[in-house]
Amino acid sequence: NAGVTQTPKFQVLKTGQSMTLQCAQDMNHEYMSWYRQDPGMGLRLIHYSVGAGITDQGEVPNGYNVSRSTTEDFPLRLLSAAPSQTSVYFCASSYSWTGGYGNTIYFGEGSWLTVV
Amino acid sequence: EDKVVQSPLSLVVHEGDTVTLNCSYEVTNFRSLLWYKQEKKAPTFLFMLTSSGIEKKSGRLSSILDKKELFSILNITATQTGDSAIYLCAVEPDNNDMRFGAGTRLTVKP
């Protein structure tokens, strides 16, 4: 059981380049989300999805796109990378988005992204 | 705007000390409050709190929620070096836009 798998683990981009952070889960979870973590800022929600074909914006969505064509995959796209997007990115999933299921949120191991 | 504020941001103690970490919040339509421990990689779940005044306990860690005053505390007794980590508080409203605090970095010295 792989849980939540994120790739790549480390990436360096030049300003203006685009890239996709991949996230896959094998637990048949409905809810998937992307966070970024910056020093002194905690985890901030970028986008989330409550099921295949459904996505919504979180706290800091600008500069990022997502799609959810399957239950398993939830890629995060940086359209035109900027130095302000240098951060650690975490993908997370949980069985359901209702009823306070915070204790079943599973995080990926993180992706360290540097934009120069 | 929903927000979660943790204090202190950083704390250094010696093994055997007891620490209290604070989390205050303002959120519309509160559903639950969660505590996570983050060492080198992804956060790991500690507690979920939904009701006021009911202590959750796991070994040397315990937590309680006050929904009237809008805060929670995380206590760690008899601290060990393995408790060194960032402790994150998160609040889950019913619109799924989970908000995390900035975290408290705890360092436990031998």
Short mmCIF file of N, CA, C and O in Angstrom, two decimals, chain A:
data_model
loop_
_atom_site.label_atom_id
_atom_site.label_comp_id
_atom_site.label_asym_id
_atom_site.label_seq_id
_atom_site.Cartn_x
_atom_site.Cartn_y
_atom_site.Cartn_z
N ASN A 1 0.85 -1.19 0.00
CA ASN A 1 0.00 0.00 0.00
C ASN A 1 0.88 1.23 0.00
O ASN A 1 1.55 1.52 0.95
N ALA A 2 0.89 1.98 -1.13
CA ALA A 2 1.83 3.08 -1.26
C ALA A 2 1.36 4.32 -0.53
O ALA A 2 2.15 5.18 -0.22
N GLY A 3 0.05 4.50 -0.28
CA GLY A 3 -0.43 5.71 0.37
C GLY A 3 -0.50 6.85 -0.63
O GLY A 3 -1.05 6.71 -1.71
N VAL A 4 0.11 7.99 -0.27
CA VAL A 4 0.13 9.17 -1.15
C VAL A 4 1.54 9.32 -1.70
O VAL A 4 2.49 9.41 -0.92
N THR A 5 1.66 9.32 -2.99
CA THR A 5 2.96 9.40 -3.64
C THR A 5 3.08 10.70 -4.41
O THR A 5 2.23 11.02 -5.25
N GLN A 6 4.11 11.45 -4.10
CA GLN A 6 4.37 12.72 -4.77
C GLN A 6 5.67 12.63 -5.55
O GLN A 6 6.66 12.08 -5.06
N THR A 7 5.67 13.20 -6.74
CA THR A 7 6.90 13.33 -7.51
C THR A 7 6.91 14.66 -8.26
O THR A 7 5.83 15.16 -8.63
N PRO A 8 8.07 15.26 -8.52
CA PRO A 8 9.38 14.84 -8.00
C PRO A 8 9.57 15.27 -6.55
O PRO A 8 8.79 16.06 -6.04
N LYS A 9 10.61 14.79 -5.92
CA LYS A 9 10.91 15.18 -4.55
C LYS A 9 11.65 16.52 -4.53
O LYS A 9 11.46 17.32 -3.62
N PHE A 10 12.49 16.74 -5.50
CA PHE A 10 13.23 18.00 -5.60
C PHE A 10 13.20 18.48 -7.04
O PHE A 10 13.28 17.68 -7.97
N GLN A 11 13.07 19.80 -7.21
CA GLN A 11 13.06 20.36 -8.55
C GLN A 11 13.56 21.80 -8.51
O GLN A 11 13.17 22.55 -7.60
N VAL A 12 14.40 22.15 -9.46
CA VAL A 12 14.82 23.53 -9.64
C VAL A 12 14.29 24.00 -10.99
O VAL A 12 14.51 23.34 -12.01
N LEU A 13 13.62 25.13 -10.97
CA LEU A 13 13.04 25.69 -12.19
C LEU A 13 13.59 27.08 -12.43
O LEU A 13 13.95 27.79 -11.48
N LYS A 14 13.58 27.47 -13.69
CA LYS A 14 13.89 28.86 -14.01
C LYS A 14 12.59 29.65 -14.08
O LYS A 14 11.52 29.10 -14.43
N THR A 15 12.67 30.90 -13.73
CA THR A 15 11.49 31.78 -13.81
C THR A 15 10.86 31.69 -15.20
O THR A 15 11.55 31.77 -16.21
N GLY A 16 9.55 31.49 -15.20
CA GLY A 16 8.82 31.41 -16.46
C GLY A 16 8.59 30.00 -16.97
O GLY A 16 7.72 29.78 -17.83
N GLN A 17 9.34 29.04 -16.44
CA GLN A 17 9.12 27.65 -16.86
C GLN A 17 7.83 27.12 -16.24
O GLN A 17 7.37 27.62 -15.22
N SER A 18 7.31 26.09 -16.87
CA SER A 18 6.13 25.43 -16.32
C SER A 18 6.52 24.03 -15.89
O SER A 18 7.50 23.46 -16.39
N MET A 19 5.76 23.50 -14.96
CA MET A 19 5.99 22.13 -14.55
C MET A 19 4.76 21.59 -13.84
O MET A 19 3.86 22.37 -13.45
N THR A 20 4.73 20.29 -13.68
CA THR A 20 3.62 19.63 -12.98
C THR A 20 4.16 18.78 -11.85
O THR A 20 5.08 17.99 -12.03
N LEU A 21 3.60 19.00 -10.67
CA LEU A 21 3.86 18.13 -9.52
C LEU A 21 2.78 17.04 -9.54
O LEU A 21 1.59 17.33 -9.60
N GLN A 22 3.25 15.81 -9.50
CA GLN A 22 2.32 14.68 -9.57
C GLN A 22 1.95 14.22 -8.17
O GLN A 22 2.76 14.23 -7.26
N CYS A 23 0.71 13.79 -8.02
CA CYS A 23 0.24 13.22 -6.77
C CYS A 23 -0.71 12.08 -7.08
O CYS A 23 -1.65 12.26 -7.87
N ALA A 24 -0.47 10.94 -6.46
CA ALA A 24 -1.33 9.79 -6.65
C ALA A 24 -1.57 9.11 -5.33
O ALA A 24 -0.67 9.04 -4.49
N GLN A 25 -2.79 8.63 -5.15
CA GLN A 25 -3.11 7.85 -3.94
C GLN A 25 -3.84 6.58 -4.36
O GLN A 25 -4.61 6.57 -5.33
N ASP A 26 -3.58 5.53 -3.59
CA ASP A 26 -4.15 4.23 -3.93
C ASP A 26 -5.15 3.75 -2.88
O ASP A 26 -5.34 2.55 -2.69
N MET A 27 -5.74 4.70 -2.15
CA MET A 27 -6.64 4.36 -1.06
C MET A 27 -8.10 4.63 -1.40
O MET A 27 -8.96 4.58 -0.53
N ASN A 28 -8.36 4.98 -2.65
CA ASN A 28 -9.72 5.28 -3.11
C ASN A 28 -10.33 6.45 -2.34
O ASN A 28 -11.53 6.46 -2.05
N HIS A 29 -9.49 7.44 -2.00
CA HIS A 29 -9.97 8.60 -1.26
C HIS A 29 -10.68 9.58 -2.17
O HIS A 29 -10.24 9.84 -3.29
N GLU A 30 -11.75 10.14 -1.67
CA GLU A 30 -12.48 11.16 -2.42
C GLU A 30 -11.76 12.49 -2.39
O GLU A 30 -11.70 13.20 -3.38
N TYR A 31 -11.25 12.85 -1.24
CA TYR A 31 -10.75 14.21 -1.02
C TYR A 31 -9.25 14.25 -1.22
O TYR A 31 -8.51 13.47 -0.62
N MET A 32 -8.79 15.16 -2.10
CA MET A 32 -7.36 15.38 -2.28
C MET A 32 -7.09 16.88 -2.28
O MET A 32 -7.95 17.68 -2.66
N SER A 33 -5.89 17.23 -1.84
CA SER A 33 -5.59 18.65 -1.73
C SER A 33 -4.09 18.89 -1.89
O SER A 33 -3.29 17.96 -1.73
N TRP A 34 -3.76 20.11 -2.21
CA TRP A 34 -2.37 20.55 -2.30
C TRP A 34 -2.15 21.70 -1.34
O TRP A 34 -2.96 22.65 -1.28
N TYR A 35 -1.02 21.63 -0.59
CA TYR A 35 -0.62 22.68 0.32
C TYR A 35 0.79 23.13 -0.06
O TYR A 35 1.58 22.37 -0.59
N ARG A 36 1.09 24.37 0.28
CA ARG A 36 2.47 24.80 0.27
C ARG A 36 2.86 25.21 1.68
O ARG A 36 2.02 25.70 2.46
N GLN A 37 4.11 24.98 2.01
CA GLN A 37 4.59 25.30 3.35
C GLN A 37 5.79 26.21 3.24
O GLN A 37 6.81 25.83 2.66
N ASP A 38 5.67 27.38 3.80
CA ASP A 38 6.75 28.37 3.81
C ASP A 38 7.12 28.68 5.24
O ASP A 38 6.26 28.60 6.13
N PRO A 39 8.36 29.06 5.49
CA PRO A 39 8.79 29.36 6.86
C PRO A 39 7.91 30.42 7.51
O PRO A 39 7.64 31.46 6.92
N GLY A 40 7.45 30.13 8.71
CA GLY A 40 6.64 31.08 9.45
C GLY A 40 5.21 31.22 8.96
O GLY A 40 4.45 32.05 9.46
N MET A 41 4.82 30.41 7.96
CA MET A 41 3.47 30.56 7.39
C MET A 41 2.63 29.32 7.61
O MET A 41 1.45 29.31 7.32
N GLY A 42 3.19 28.25 8.08
CA GLY A 42 2.41 27.02 8.20
C GLY A 42 2.05 26.46 6.84
O GLY A 42 2.62 26.83 5.81
N LEU A 43 1.11 25.57 6.82
CA LEU A 43 0.62 24.97 5.58
C LEU A 43 -0.54 25.79 5.06
O LEU A 43 -1.48 26.08 5.79
N ARG A 44 -0.48 26.15 3.79
CA ARG A 44 -1.58 26.91 3.19
C ARG A 44 -2.17 26.13 2.02
O ARG A 44 -1.45 25.62 1.18
N LEU A 45 -3.48 26.08 2.01
CA LEU A 45 -4.20 25.29 1.01
C LEU A 45 -4.19 26.00 -0.33
O LEU A 45 -4.59 27.16 -0.44
N ILE A 46 -3.78 25.29 -1.37
CA ILE A 46 -3.72 25.86 -2.72
C ILE A 46 -5.01 25.54 -3.48
O ILE A 46 -5.76 26.42 -3.89
N HIS A 47 -5.25 24.26 -3.69
CA HIS A 47 -6.47 23.77 -4.35
C HIS A 47 -6.87 22.47 -3.70
O HIS A 47 -6.05 21.77 -3.11
N TYR A 48 -8.13 22.14 -3.84
CA TYR A 48 -8.59 20.86 -3.34
C TYR A 48 -9.66 20.28 -4.26
O TYR A 48 -10.20 20.97 -5.12
N SER A 49 -9.91 19.00 -4.05
CA SER A 49 -10.91 18.30 -4.89
C SER A 49 -11.69 17.35 -3.99
O SER A 49 -11.11 16.63 -3.19
N VAL A 50 -13.00 17.36 -4.15
CA VAL A 50 -13.85 16.48 -3.35
C VAL A 50 -14.27 15.25 -4.14
O VAL A 50 -15.07 14.44 -3.65
N GLY A 51 -13.74 15.09 -5.33
CA GLY A 51 -14.05 13.91 -6.13
C GLY A 51 -13.62 14.14 -7.56
O GLY A 51 -13.31 15.27 -7.97
N ALA A 52 -13.58 13.08 -8.35
CA ALA A 52 -13.17 13.17 -9.74
C ALA A 52 -14.05 14.17 -10.48
O ALA A 52 -15.27 14.15 -10.35
N GLY A 53 -13.40 15.06 -11.22
CA GLY A 53 -14.10 16.06 -11.99
C GLY A 53 -14.47 17.32 -11.23
O GLY A 53 -15.03 18.25 -11.81
N ILE A 54 -14.14 17.37 -9.93
CA ILE A 54 -14.52 18.52 -9.09
C ILE A 54 -13.29 19.10 -8.42
O ILE A 54 -12.59 18.38 -7.70
N THR A 55 -13.00 20.36 -8.67
CA THR A 55 -11.90 21.03 -7.99
C THR A 55 -12.35 22.39 -7.50
O THR A 55 -13.34 22.95 -8.00
N ASP A 56 -11.64 22.92 -6.54
CA ASP A 56 -11.98 24.24 -6.01
C ASP A 56 -10.72 24.90 -5.47
O ASP A 56 -9.72 24.22 -5.19
N GLN A 57 -10.79 26.21 -5.34
CA GLN A 57 -9.64 26.98 -4.89
C GLN A 57 -9.56 27.00 -3.38
O GLN A 57 -10.58 27.06 -2.69
N GLY A 58 -8.32 27.02 -2.88
CA GLY A 58 -8.10 27.18 -1.46
C GLY A 58 -7.68 28.60 -1.15
O GLY A 58 -8.15 29.56 -1.77
N GLU A 59 -6.77 28.72 -0.23
CA GLU A 59 -6.36 30.03 0.28
C GLU A 59 -5.43 30.77 -0.68
O GLU A 59 -5.49 32.00 -0.80
N VAL A 60 -4.55 30.04 -1.37
CA VAL A 60 -3.53 30.67 -2.22
C VAL A 60 -3.47 30.02 -3.61
O VAL A 60 -2.48 29.41 -3.97
N PRO A 61 -4.51 30.17 -4.42
CA PRO A 61 -4.58 29.44 -5.69
C PRO A 61 -3.85 30.08 -6.87
O PRO A 61 -3.60 29.41 -7.87
N ASN A 62 -3.49 31.37 -6.75
CA ASN A 62 -2.96 32.08 -7.92
C ASN A 62 -1.64 31.50 -8.39
O ASN A 62 -0.72 31.30 -7.62
N GLY A 63 -1.56 31.26 -9.70
CA GLY A 63 -0.34 30.72 -10.29
C GLY A 63 -0.32 29.21 -10.40
O GLY A 63 0.65 28.64 -10.89
N TYR A 64 -1.40 28.58 -9.94
CA TYR A 64 -1.49 27.11 -9.94
C TYR A 64 -2.80 26.65 -10.58
O TYR A 64 -3.83 27.28 -10.41
N ASN A 65 -2.69 25.54 -11.30
CA ASN A 65 -3.88 24.88 -11.83
C ASN A 65 -3.91 23.44 -11.38
O ASN A 65 -2.85 22.82 -11.18
N VAL A 66 -5.11 22.89 -11.25
CA VAL A 66 -5.26 21.48 -10.91
C VAL A 66 -6.35 20.88 -11.78
O VAL A 66 -7.17 21.59 -12.37
N SER A 67 -6.34 19.56 -11.84
CA SER A 67 -7.41 18.82 -12.49
C SER A 67 -7.56 17.50 -11.75
O SER A 67 -6.64 17.04 -11.08
N ARG A 68 -8.71 16.90 -11.86
CA ARG A 68 -8.94 15.61 -11.20
C ARG A 68 -9.74 14.74 -12.17
O ARG A 68 -10.96 14.61 -12.08
N SER A 69 -9.04 14.13 -13.09
CA SER A 69 -9.71 13.31 -14.10
C SER A 69 -9.98 11.90 -13.58
O SER A 69 -10.88 11.21 -14.08
N THR A 70 -9.22 11.48 -12.58
CA THR A 70 -9.44 10.17 -11.96
C THR A 70 -9.45 10.33 -10.45
O THR A 70 -8.96 11.34 -9.92
N THR A 71 -9.98 9.36 -9.74
CA THR A 71 -9.96 9.40 -8.28
C THR A 71 -8.54 9.38 -7.75
O THR A 71 -8.23 9.99 -6.73
N GLU A 72 -7.64 8.67 -8.46
CA GLU A 72 -6.31 8.44 -7.92
C GLU A 72 -5.35 9.61 -8.06
O GLU A 72 -4.47 9.79 -7.25
N ASP A 73 -5.51 10.42 -9.09
CA ASP A 73 -4.48 11.40 -9.43
C ASP A 73 -4.96 12.84 -9.27
O ASP A 73 -6.09 13.17 -9.64
N PHE A 74 -4.07 13.69 -8.80
CA PHE A 74 -4.40 15.09 -8.58
C PHE A 74 -3.15 15.93 -8.83
O PHE A 74 -2.47 16.38 -7.92
N PRO A 75 -2.81 16.16 -10.10
CA PRO A 75 -1.60 16.92 -10.40
C PRO A 75 -1.77 18.42 -10.17
O PRO A 75 -2.86 18.98 -10.36
N LEU A 76 -0.66 19.04 -9.79
CA LEU A 76 -0.62 20.50 -9.57
C LEU A 76 0.30 21.10 -10.62
O LEU A 76 1.46 20.72 -10.73
N ARG A 77 -0.21 22.03 -11.39
CA ARG A 77 0.56 22.64 -12.47
C ARG A 77 0.95 24.07 -12.12
O ARG A 77 0.10 24.88 -11.72
N LEU A 78 2.23 24.35 -12.29
CA LEU A 78 2.71 25.72 -12.21
C LEU A 78 2.82 26.22 -13.64
O LEU A 78 3.57 25.67 -14.45
N LEU A 79 2.07 27.25 -13.97
CA LEU A 79 1.95 27.66 -15.35
C LEU A 79 3.17 28.45 -15.83
O LEU A 79 3.66 28.27 -16.94
N SER A 80 3.65 29.35 -14.99
CA SER A 80 4.81 30.18 -15.30
C SER A 80 5.49 30.47 -13.98
O SER A 80 5.11 31.40 -13.26
N ALA A 81 6.47 29.64 -13.65
CA ALA A 81 7.05 29.67 -12.30
C ALA A 81 7.65 31.03 -11.95
O ALA A 81 8.28 31.69 -12.80
N ALA A 82 7.45 31.40 -10.70
CA ALA A 82 8.00 32.65 -10.17
C ALA A 82 8.77 32.33 -8.88
O ALA A 82 8.46 31.36 -8.19
N PRO A 83 9.78 33.15 -8.56
CA PRO A 83 10.55 32.91 -7.33
C PRO A 83 9.67 32.83 -6.09
O PRO A 83 10.00 32.11 -5.14
N SER A 84 8.54 33.51 -6.09
CA SER A 84 7.63 33.46 -4.94
C SER A 84 6.99 32.08 -4.76
O SER A 84 6.38 31.79 -3.72
N GLN A 85 7.13 31.22 -5.76
CA GLN A 85 6.59 29.87 -5.65
C GLN A 85 7.62 28.87 -5.12
O GLN A 85 7.32 27.67 -5.02
N THR A 86 8.79 29.37 -4.78
CA THR A 86 9.77 28.53 -4.09
C THR A 86 9.17 28.12 -2.75
O THR A 86 8.83 28.97 -1.92
N SER A 87 9.05 26.82 -2.53
CA SER A 87 8.34 26.36 -1.34
C SER A 87 8.45 24.83 -1.27
O SER A 87 9.00 24.18 -2.15
N VAL A 88 7.90 24.30 -0.20
CA VAL A 88 7.71 22.86 -0.09
C VAL A 88 6.23 22.59 -0.31
O VAL A 88 5.38 23.22 0.32
N TYR A 89 5.94 21.66 -1.18
CA TYR A 89 4.56 21.36 -1.54
C TYR A 89 4.18 19.98 -1.01
O TYR A 89 4.92 19.02 -1.16
N PHE A 90 3.01 19.92 -0.38
CA PHE A 90 2.49 18.67 0.13
C PHE A 90 1.15 18.37 -0.51
O PHE A 90 0.26 19.22 -0.57
N CYS A 91 1.02 17.14 -0.97
CA CYS A 91 -0.26 16.63 -1.42
C CYS A 91 -0.86 15.83 -0.27
O CYS A 91 -0.12 15.21 0.52
N ALA A 92 -2.17 15.87 -0.13
CA ALA A 92 -2.84 15.14 0.94
C ALA A 92 -4.13 14.52 0.43
O ALA A 92 -4.73 15.03 -0.53
N SER A 93 -4.54 13.44 1.06
CA SER A 93 -5.82 12.85 0.70
C SER A 93 -6.52 12.33 1.94
O SER A 93 -5.88 12.06 2.96
N SER A 94 -7.84 12.22 1.85
CA SER A 94 -8.61 11.63 2.94
C SER A 94 -9.84 10.96 2.36
O SER A 94 -10.25 11.25 1.24
N TYR A 95 -10.42 10.08 3.16
CA TYR A 95 -11.54 9.27 2.67
C TYR A 95 -12.71 10.13 2.25
O TYR A 95 -13.33 9.90 1.22
N SER A 96 -13.02 11.12 3.08
CA SER A 96 -14.18 11.93 2.79
C SER A 96 -13.93 13.36 3.21
O SER A 96 -13.08 13.63 4.06
N TRP A 97 -14.64 14.27 2.63
CA TRP A 97 -14.50 15.67 3.00
C TRP A 97 -15.53 16.10 4.01
O TRP A 97 -15.61 17.24 4.40
N THR A 98 -16.37 15.21 4.47
CA THR A 98 -17.42 15.62 5.39
C THR A 98 -17.17 15.06 6.78
O THR A 98 -16.51 14.05 6.95
N GLY A 99 -17.69 15.73 7.73
CA GLY A 99 -17.80 15.18 9.08
C GLY A 99 -16.53 15.18 9.90
O GLY A 99 -16.41 14.43 10.84
N GLY A 100 -15.56 16.04 9.57
CA GLY A 100 -14.39 16.14 10.44
C GLY A 100 -13.52 14.92 10.41
O GLY A 100 -13.14 14.38 11.44
N TYR A 101 -13.14 14.48 9.23
CA TYR A 101 -12.30 13.29 9.13
C TYR A 101 -10.82 13.65 9.12
O TYR A 101 -10.04 13.03 8.46
N GLY A 102 -10.48 14.68 9.86
CA GLY A 102 -9.08 15.11 9.88
C GLY A 102 -8.14 14.03 10.32
O GLY A 102 -6.99 14.01 9.94
N ASN A 103 -8.60 13.10 11.13
CA ASN A 103 -7.68 12.07 11.59
C ASN A 103 -7.34 11.06 10.53
O ASN A 103 -6.53 10.19 10.73
N THR A 104 -7.94 11.15 9.35
CA THR A 104 -7.58 10.23 8.28
C THR A 104 -6.94 10.96 7.10
O THR A 104 -6.96 10.47 6.00
N ILE A 105 -6.40 12.13 7.35
CA ILE A 105 -5.68 12.82 6.28
C ILE A 105 -4.30 12.21 6.15
O ILE A 105 -3.57 12.09 7.12
N TYR A 106 -3.96 11.81 4.94
CA TYR A 106 -2.65 11.24 4.66
C TYR A 106 -1.88 12.24 3.81
O TYR A 106 -2.40 12.72 2.80
N PHE A 107 -0.66 12.54 4.20
CA PHE A 107 0.18 13.46 3.47
C PHE A 107 1.22 12.71 2.65
O PHE A 107 1.73 11.66 3.08
N GLY A 108 1.54 13.27 1.49
CA GLY A 108 2.71 12.81 0.76
C GLY A 108 3.97 13.29 1.45
O GLY A 108 3.90 14.05 2.42
N GLU A 109 5.12 12.89 0.94
CA GLU A 109 6.37 13.20 1.61
C GLU A 109 6.90 14.58 1.27
O GLU A 109 7.91 15.00 1.82
N GLY A 110 6.27 15.28 0.38
CA GLY A 110 6.68 16.64 0.08
C GLY A 110 7.52 16.75 -1.18
O GLY A 110 8.25 15.83 -1.55
N SER A 111 7.40 17.89 -1.83
CA SER A 111 8.21 18.21 -3.01
C SER A 111 8.86 19.57 -2.77
O SER A 111 8.17 20.55 -2.54
N TRP A 112 10.19 19.57 -2.81
CA TRP A 112 10.94 20.80 -2.58
C TRP A 112 11.18 21.49 -3.92
O TRP A 112 11.91 20.96 -4.77
N LEU A 113 10.59 22.65 -4.12
CA LEU A 113 10.69 23.35 -5.40
C LEU A 113 11.42 24.67 -5.20
O LEU A 113 11.08 25.44 -4.31
N THR A 114 12.42 24.89 -6.04
CA THR A 114 13.16 26.16 -6.03
C THR A 114 13.03 26.80 -7.40
O THR A 114 13.29 26.15 -8.42
N VAL A 115 12.63 28.05 -7.42
CA VAL A 115 12.50 28.80 -8.67
C VAL A 115 13.56 29.90 -8.67
O VAL A 115 13.58 30.74 -7.76
N VAL A 116 14.43 29.85 -9.66
CA VAL A 116 15.54 30.82 -9.69
C VAL A 116 15.35 31.84 -10.83
O VAL A 116 14.57 31.63 -11.74
#
